mmCIF file of C-alpha atoms in Angstrom:
data_model
loop_
_atom_site.group_PDB
_atom_site.id
_atom_site.type_symbol
_atom_site.label_atom_id
_atom_site.label_comp_id
_atom_site.label_asym_id
_atom_site.label_seq_id
_atom_site.Cartn_x
_atom_site.Cartn_y
_atom_site.Cartn_z
ATOM 1 C CA UNK A 1 169.800 65.486 37.483
ATOM 2 C CA UNK A 2 168.565 62.757 35.226
ATOM 3 C CA UNK A 3 172.121 61.400 35.009
ATOM 4 C CA UNK A 4 171.794 59.911 38.504
ATOM 5 C CA UNK A 5 168.919 57.776 37.351
ATOM 6 C CA UNK A 6 170.648 56.394 34.274
ATOM 7 C CA UNK A 7 171.036 52.654 34.665
ATOM 8 C CA UNK A 8 169.122 52.542 37.956
ATOM 9 C CA UNK A 9 166.198 50.193 37.760
ATOM 10 C CA UNK A 10 163.628 49.496 40.437
ATOM 11 C CA UNK A 11 161.772 46.225 40.393
ATOM 12 C CA UNK A 12 158.390 47.538 41.487
ATOM 13 C CA UNK A 13 156.617 44.318 40.683
ATOM 14 C CA UNK A 14 158.585 42.569 43.407
ATOM 15 C CA UNK A 15 157.251 45.153 45.882
ATOM 16 C CA UNK A 16 153.724 45.412 44.555
ATOM 17 C CA UNK A 17 152.884 41.692 44.201
ATOM 18 C CA UNK A 18 153.008 40.865 47.972
ATOM 19 C CA UNK A 19 150.974 44.002 48.736
ATOM 20 C CA UNK A 20 148.336 42.933 46.218
ATOM 21 C CA UNK A 21 148.084 39.488 47.863
ATOM 22 C CA UNK A 22 147.790 41.121 51.295
ATOM 23 C CA UNK A 23 144.893 43.312 50.094
ATOM 24 C CA UNK A 24 143.149 40.297 48.530
ATOM 25 C CA UNK A 25 143.487 38.329 51.773
ATOM 26 C CA UNK A 26 142.185 41.236 53.895
ATOM 27 C CA UNK A 27 139.167 41.645 51.571
ATOM 28 C CA UNK A 28 138.496 37.914 51.790
ATOM 29 C CA UNK A 29 138.597 37.948 55.624
ATOM 30 C CA UNK A 30 136.329 41.009 55.695
ATOM 31 C CA UNK A 31 133.744 39.318 53.488
ATOM 32 C CA UNK A 32 133.853 36.154 55.619
ATOM 33 C CA UNK A 33 133.084 38.198 58.729
ATOM 34 C CA UNK A 34 130.202 39.985 56.926
ATOM 35 C CA UNK A 35 128.739 36.698 55.694
ATOM 36 C CA UNK A 36 128.996 35.189 59.197
ATOM 37 C CA UNK A 37 127.279 38.216 60.771
ATOM 38 C CA UNK A 38 124.466 38.123 58.213
ATOM 39 C CA UNK A 39 124.053 34.373 58.725
ATOM 40 C CA UNK A 40 123.791 34.720 62.508
ATOM 41 C CA UNK A 41 121.286 37.603 62.279
ATOM 42 C CA UNK A 42 119.056 36.021 59.659
ATOM 43 C CA UNK A 43 118.501 32.605 61.171
ATOM 44 C CA UNK A 44 114.850 31.670 61.638
ATOM 45 C CA UNK A 45 113.535 33.308 64.816
ATOM 46 C CA UNK A 46 116.665 35.450 65.089
ATOM 47 C CA UNK A 47 118.114 33.028 67.589
ATOM 48 C CA UNK A 48 121.196 30.865 67.403
ATOM 49 C CA UNK A 49 120.773 27.170 66.611
ATOM 50 C CA UNK A 50 120.100 25.030 69.652
ATOM 51 C CA UNK A 51 123.158 23.223 70.980
ATOM 52 C CA UNK A 52 123.349 20.255 73.222
ATOM 53 C CA UNK A 53 124.283 21.402 76.647
ATOM 54 C CA UNK A 54 127.314 19.867 78.310
ATOM 55 C CA UNK A 55 125.550 20.122 81.638
ATOM 56 C CA UNK A 56 122.111 19.157 82.818
ATOM 57 C CA UNK A 57 122.213 21.145 86.031
ATOM 58 C CA UNK A 58 119.987 23.956 84.832
ATOM 59 C CA UNK A 59 120.175 27.404 83.342
ATOM 60 C CA UNK A 60 123.537 28.632 82.221
ATOM 61 C CA UNK A 61 125.468 30.836 79.807
ATOM 62 C CA UNK A 62 127.484 29.555 76.868
ATOM 63 C CA UNK A 63 130.172 31.766 75.404
ATOM 64 C CA UNK A 64 129.732 32.213 71.643
ATOM 65 C CA UNK A 65 132.413 34.823 71.014
ATOM 66 C CA UNK A 66 135.325 35.335 71.239
ATOM 67 C CA UNK A 67 136.047 32.077 69.435
ATOM 68 C CA UNK A 68 139.022 31.395 71.708
ATOM 69 C CA UNK A 69 136.519 30.833 74.548
ATOM 70 C CA UNK A 70 133.639 29.540 72.404
ATOM 71 C CA UNK A 71 131.630 26.713 73.906
ATOM 72 C CA UNK A 72 132.697 27.535 77.460
ATOM 73 C CA UNK A 73 129.696 27.158 79.822
ATOM 74 C CA UNK A 74 128.921 29.056 83.025
ATOM 75 C CA UNK A 75 126.300 27.599 85.380
ATOM 76 C CA UNK A 76 124.059 30.096 87.148
ATOM 77 C CA UNK A 77 123.030 29.617 90.737
ATOM 78 C CA UNK A 78 119.847 31.072 92.265
ATOM 79 C CA UNK A 79 121.629 32.883 95.078
ATOM 80 C CA UNK A 80 124.762 34.115 93.257
ATOM 81 C CA UNK A 81 124.971 36.893 90.659
ATOM 82 C CA UNK A 82 127.597 36.579 87.939
ATOM 83 C CA UNK A 83 129.600 39.710 87.176
ATOM 84 C CA UNK A 84 131.304 40.393 83.867
ATOM 85 C CA UNK A 85 134.092 42.880 83.258
ATOM 86 C CA UNK A 86 137.793 43.530 82.826
ATOM 87 C CA UNK A 87 138.475 43.360 86.561
ATOM 88 C CA UNK A 88 140.057 40.095 87.721
ATOM 89 C CA UNK A 89 137.562 40.103 90.587
ATOM 90 C CA UNK A 90 134.692 39.503 88.140
ATOM 91 C CA UNK A 91 133.256 36.007 87.780
ATOM 92 C CA UNK A 92 133.732 36.226 84.012
ATOM 93 C CA UNK A 93 136.911 38.154 83.477
ATOM 94 C CA UNK A 94 137.353 39.917 80.194
ATOM 95 C CA UNK A 95 140.886 41.187 80.807
ATOM 96 C CA UNK A 96 141.813 41.386 77.111
ATOM 97 C CA UNK A 97 138.581 43.049 75.931
ATOM 98 C CA UNK A 98 139.249 46.751 75.395
ATOM 99 C CA UNK A 99 135.491 47.449 74.970
ATOM 100 C CA UNK A 100 134.487 46.082 78.390
ATOM 101 C CA UNK A 101 134.446 48.171 81.544
ATOM 102 C CA UNK A 102 136.008 46.963 84.814
ATOM 103 C CA UNK A 103 132.544 46.178 86.265
ATOM 104 C CA UNK A 104 130.469 45.949 83.082
ATOM 105 C CA UNK A 105 127.349 43.852 83.715
ATOM 106 C CA UNK A 106 125.668 41.520 86.220
ATOM 107 C CA UNK A 107 123.541 38.477 85.478
ATOM 108 C CA UNK A 108 121.306 37.252 88.294
ATOM 109 C CA UNK A 109 118.897 34.418 88.758
ATOM 110 C CA UNK A 110 115.864 34.314 90.999
ATOM 111 C CA UNK A 111 112.955 31.918 91.429
ATOM 112 C CA UNK A 112 111.236 33.290 88.311
ATOM 113 C CA UNK A 113 114.186 33.392 85.909
ATOM 114 C CA UNK A 114 117.190 35.410 84.782
ATOM 115 C CA UNK A 115 117.845 39.067 84.324
ATOM 116 C CA UNK A 116 120.845 41.115 83.201
ATOM 117 C CA UNK A 117 121.745 44.654 84.162
ATOM 118 C CA UNK A 118 124.341 47.101 82.940
ATOM 119 C CA UNK A 119 126.555 48.458 85.685
ATOM 120 C CA UNK A 120 127.017 51.952 84.176
ATOM 121 C CA UNK A 121 129.485 50.645 81.610
ATOM 122 C CA UNK A 122 130.932 52.930 78.979
ATOM 123 C CA UNK A 123 129.946 50.896 75.913
ATOM 124 C CA UNK A 124 126.714 49.418 77.215
ATOM 125 C CA UNK A 125 125.242 45.953 77.514
ATOM 126 C CA UNK A 126 123.084 44.458 74.752
ATOM 127 C CA UNK A 127 120.374 41.810 74.789
ATOM 128 C CA UNK A 128 119.486 40.451 71.327
ATOM 129 C CA UNK A 129 121.357 43.403 69.727
ATOM 130 C CA UNK A 130 119.404 46.050 71.707
ATOM 131 C CA UNK A 131 121.145 48.213 74.273
ATOM 132 C CA UNK A 132 119.566 47.942 77.738
ATOM 133 C CA UNK A 133 119.301 50.668 80.359
ATOM 134 C CA UNK A 134 117.352 48.870 83.100
ATOM 135 C CA UNK A 135 117.501 45.316 84.499
ATOM 136 C CA UNK A 136 116.108 43.165 81.711
ATOM 137 C CA UNK A 137 114.575 39.646 81.861
ATOM 138 C CA UNK A 138 116.344 37.115 79.699
ATOM 139 C CA UNK A 139 115.491 33.564 78.732
ATOM 140 C CA UNK A 140 116.704 30.551 76.815
ATOM 141 C CA UNK A 141 118.173 31.520 73.435
ATOM 142 C CA UNK A 142 118.710 35.181 74.236
ATOM 143 C CA UNK A 143 122.084 36.678 73.261
ATOM 144 C CA UNK A 144 123.914 38.955 75.657
ATOM 145 C CA UNK A 145 126.795 41.147 74.465
ATOM 146 C CA UNK A 146 129.309 42.654 76.865
ATOM 147 C CA UNK A 147 132.207 44.347 75.066
ATOM 148 C CA UNK A 148 133.271 41.866 72.369
ATOM 149 C CA UNK A 149 131.918 38.845 74.273
ATOM 150 C CA UNK A 150 128.625 37.282 73.205
ATOM 151 C CA UNK A 151 126.876 34.793 75.514
ATOM 152 C CA UNK A 152 123.814 32.670 74.871
ATOM 153 C CA UNK A 153 121.356 31.754 77.621
ATOM 154 C CA UNK A 154 121.018 27.950 77.596
ATOM 155 C CA UNK A 155 119.308 25.285 79.698
#
């Protein structure tokens, strides 16, 4: 049986070297994400740094994540609730977010301020990293998470 292997050489280093680099790159990306998460959570006051609003019309939402939509701003009107979810009928459509429900959450504004409510979603809605079960008042600087999307309440 050993006679079949005589003279046969396998260059394992040519196979292993690219795999080693891939593992190093994946570890590097993982640590970057961990460092970013720790940085965001440990800022003074637990809030994100204030940003200059691109609009002066009033209270709105600024998309923080996903990064592909980062900086996008949604103005909130007093008489119109904003719905978030995977359905194309939602005001903020999260069609590519596998963690969002079709009708995930609703953000409303009244004369007093804003509130967010979960619409019986599977994965829940979070305000400042705490899952909510009832309509919850939100204000400037609060972070709302729906699926993978994170929004900041801005003025």
